Structures are given as structure tokens and as C-alpha cells.
């Protein structure tokens, strides 16, 4: 059996995790504000296509909603890799997590303009994910080998 020792540098991992929660909350607020401005009532997740094509506010709401939804869809993977890889490689993993979050900001800002093609400004978030995947795999191997 292997004892898991949490290094002091794991605090950086926790900071990135907290920043990700703040980021998700900010995106949620942005969606709420766009919903109010576009007049999209609950429980509708999106404005329908015909409305979004004729009303720019509804189109922007759909874009902001998609940003938030996409980020929420990826969040379990992000959090799992962040916390797992951070056990053995806290500084590398936290840096990759911060890089991921910065790219999600670019993705959000671009997409939220109402021009979905601008979301590609944050396309490098996957590099952060790949680094965290690598540190997570290395952590698992270390645990299983010892």
C-alpha cells in the first residue's frame, strides 16, 4: 500500500480549483444577464433558432449559454485531472490548469461577441488538458508501481 502525501505546493492546485469555480460563477451571471436582456423565459435553455436569427440579443444569449454549457460539460474532466495530477506534480498541474482557465476566458470573450468563430481564440485550452492528463497518468503509474 502507498501512503499519499499531499505536498505543500498542492495549495496552488486548490487555488486554481477555486478560480475555476469563480470562472463558472461569472459565466453563469453572464448568462443570467443575457437572458434578461434577450427576454428568454425560463425554463427554456436557448432561444429558438428563428428568434435568434432575427434578434441579436437572443443570438448573443445563445452564444453565452453555449459557452457556459460547454465549460460545465468539460468541468468534471478538468477537476479530475487537476486534483489527480496535482498530487505528484502540483506546480506543473496547477500551471496547466491556470493556462486552461485563461484560454477559457479567451474562448468565452470571443464566443460571447455573437460571432461563434471567435471562440477559437481559446483553442489552446486543450494543451492545458493534455498536460494535466500526462501528470495524472504519471501519478497513477507512480501509485500503482510503488
Coordinates of C-alpha atoms in Angstrom, one line a residue:
X1 CA 0.0 0.0 0.0
X2 CA 1.2 3.5 -0.8
X3 CA 0.7 6.5 1.5
X4 CA -0.5 9.6 -0.3
X5 CA 1.4 12.6 1.0
X6 CA -0.1 16.0 -0.1
X7 CA 2.8 18.4 -0.8
X8 CA 2.7 22.0 0.4
X9 CA 2.6 23.1 -3.3
X10 CA -0.8 21.4 -3.6
X11 CA -2.1 24.8 -2.4
X12 CA -1.6 26.0 -5.9
X13 CA -3.8 23.3 -7.2
X14 CA -6.5 24.3 -4.8
X15 CA -6.1 28.0 -5.8
X16 CA -6.7 27.0 -9.5
X17 CA -9.7 24.9 -8.4
X18 CA -11.2 27.9 -6.6
X19 CA -10.5 30.2 -9.6
X20 CA -12.4 27.7 -11.8
X21 CA -15.4 28.0 -9.5
X22 CA -15.2 31.8 -9.7
X23 CA -15.0 31.5 -13.5
X24 CA -18.0 29.2 -13.7
X25 CA -20.0 31.6 -11.5
X26 CA -19.0 34.6 -13.6
X27 CA -20.2 32.7 -16.7
X28 CA -23.5 31.9 -15.0
X29 CA -24.0 35.5 -14.1
X30 CA -23.3 36.5 -17.7
X31 CA -25.9 34.0 -19.0
X32 CA -28.4 35.3 -16.5
X33 CA -27.8 38.9 -17.6
X34 CA -28.1 38.0 -21.3
X35 CA -31.3 36.0 -20.6
X36 CA -32.8 39.1 -19.0
X37 CA -31.7 41.4 -21.9
X38 CA -33.0 39.0 -24.5
X39 CA -36.2 38.2 -22.7
X40 CA -35.8 34.5 -22.9
X41 CA -38.1 33.0 -20.2
X42 CA -37.3 30.0 -18.0
X43 CA -37.4 27.0 -18.4
X44 CA -36.1 27.5 -22.0
X45 CA -32.4 26.7 -22.2
X46 CA -32.0 28.5 -25.5
X47 CA -33.9 31.0 -27.7
X48 CA -35.2 29.1 -30.7
X49 CA -33.4 29.4 -34.0
X50 CA -36.0 31.6 -35.7
X51 CA -35.9 34.1 -32.9
X52 CA -32.1 34.1 -32.6
X53 CA -31.8 34.7 -36.3
X54 CA -33.9 37.9 -36.1
X55 CA -33.0 39.2 -32.6
X56 CA -29.3 39.8 -31.9
X57 CA -29.8 39.8 -28.2
X58 CA -31.3 36.3 -28.4
X59 CA -28.4 35.2 -30.6
X60 CA -25.8 36.6 -28.0
X61 CA -27.8 34.8 -25.2
X62 CA -27.5 31.5 -27.1
X63 CA -23.7 32.1 -27.5
X64 CA -23.2 32.9 -23.8
X65 CA -25.4 29.9 -22.8
X66 CA -23.3 27.6 -25.1
X67 CA -20.0 28.9 -23.5
X68 CA -21.3 28.2 -20.0
X69 CA -22.7 24.8 -21.0
X70 CA -19.6 23.7 -22.8
X71 CA -17.4 24.8 -19.8
X72 CA -19.7 22.8 -17.5
X73 CA -19.5 19.8 -19.7
X74 CA -15.7 19.8 -19.5
X75 CA -15.5 20.7 -15.8
X76 CA -15.6 17.1 -14.4
X77 CA -12.6 16.2 -16.6
X78 CA -10.8 19.4 -15.7
X79 CA -11.3 18.9 -12.0
X80 CA -10.4 15.2 -12.0
X81 CA -7.2 15.8 -13.9
X82 CA -6.3 18.9 -11.8
X83 CA -6.7 17.1 -8.5
X84 CA -5.1 13.8 -9.6
X85 CA -2.1 15.2 -11.4
X86 CA -1.6 17.7 -8.7
X87 CA -0.8 15.0 -6.1
X88 CA 2.6 14.3 -7.6
X89 CA 3.2 17.3 -9.8
X90 CA 1.4 20.2 -8.2
X91 CA 3.2 23.1 -9.8
X92 CA 3.1 21.7 -13.4
X93 CA -0.5 20.7 -13.0
X94 CA -1.6 24.0 -11.4
X95 CA 0.2 25.9 -14.2
X96 CA -1.6 23.8 -16.8
X97 CA -4.9 24.3 -15.1
X98 CA -4.3 28.1 -15.0
X99 CA -3.4 28.0 -18.7
X100 CA -6.6 26.1 -19.3
X101 CA -8.7 28.7 -17.4
X102 CA -7.0 31.6 -19.2
X103 CA -7.9 30.0 -22.6
X104 CA -11.5 29.5 -21.4
X105 CA -11.6 33.3 -20.7
X106 CA -10.5 33.9 -24.3
X107 CA -13.0 31.3 -25.6
X108 CA -15.8 33.0 -23.6
X109 CA -14.9 36.5 -24.7
X110 CA -14.7 35.5 -28.3
X111 CA -17.9 33.4 -28.4
X112 CA -19.9 36.0 -26.4
X113 CA -19.5 38.6 -29.1
X114 CA -22.2 36.8 -31.1
X115 CA -19.6 35.6 -33.6
X116 CA -19.1 31.9 -32.8
X117 CA -16.0 31.8 -34.9
X118 CA -14.2 34.0 -32.4
X119 CA -14.4 31.2 -29.8
X120 CA -11.2 29.8 -31.4
X121 CA -9.2 32.4 -29.6
X122 CA -9.3 30.0 -26.6
X123 CA -8.5 26.9 -28.6
X124 CA -5.3 26.2 -26.7
X125 CA -7.1 25.2 -23.6
X126 CA -6.7 21.6 -24.8
X127 CA -2.9 21.9 -24.2
X128 CA -3.6 22.5 -20.6
X129 CA -5.9 19.5 -20.5
X130 CA -3.2 17.3 -22.2
X131 CA -0.5 18.4 -19.7
X132 CA -2.9 17.6 -16.8
X133 CA -3.7 14.2 -18.4
X134 CA 0.0 13.5 -18.5
X135 CA 0.6 14.4 -14.9
X136 CA -2.5 12.4 -13.9
X137 CA -1.3 9.3 -15.8
X138 CA 2.2 9.7 -14.2
X139 CA 0.6 10.0 -10.8
X140 CA -1.5 6.8 -11.3
X141 CA 1.6 4.9 -12.5
X142 CA 3.6 6.1 -9.5
X143 CA 0.8 4.9 -7.1
X144 CA 0.4 1.5 -8.8
X145 CA 4.1 0.8 -9.2
X146 CA 5.0 1.6 -5.5

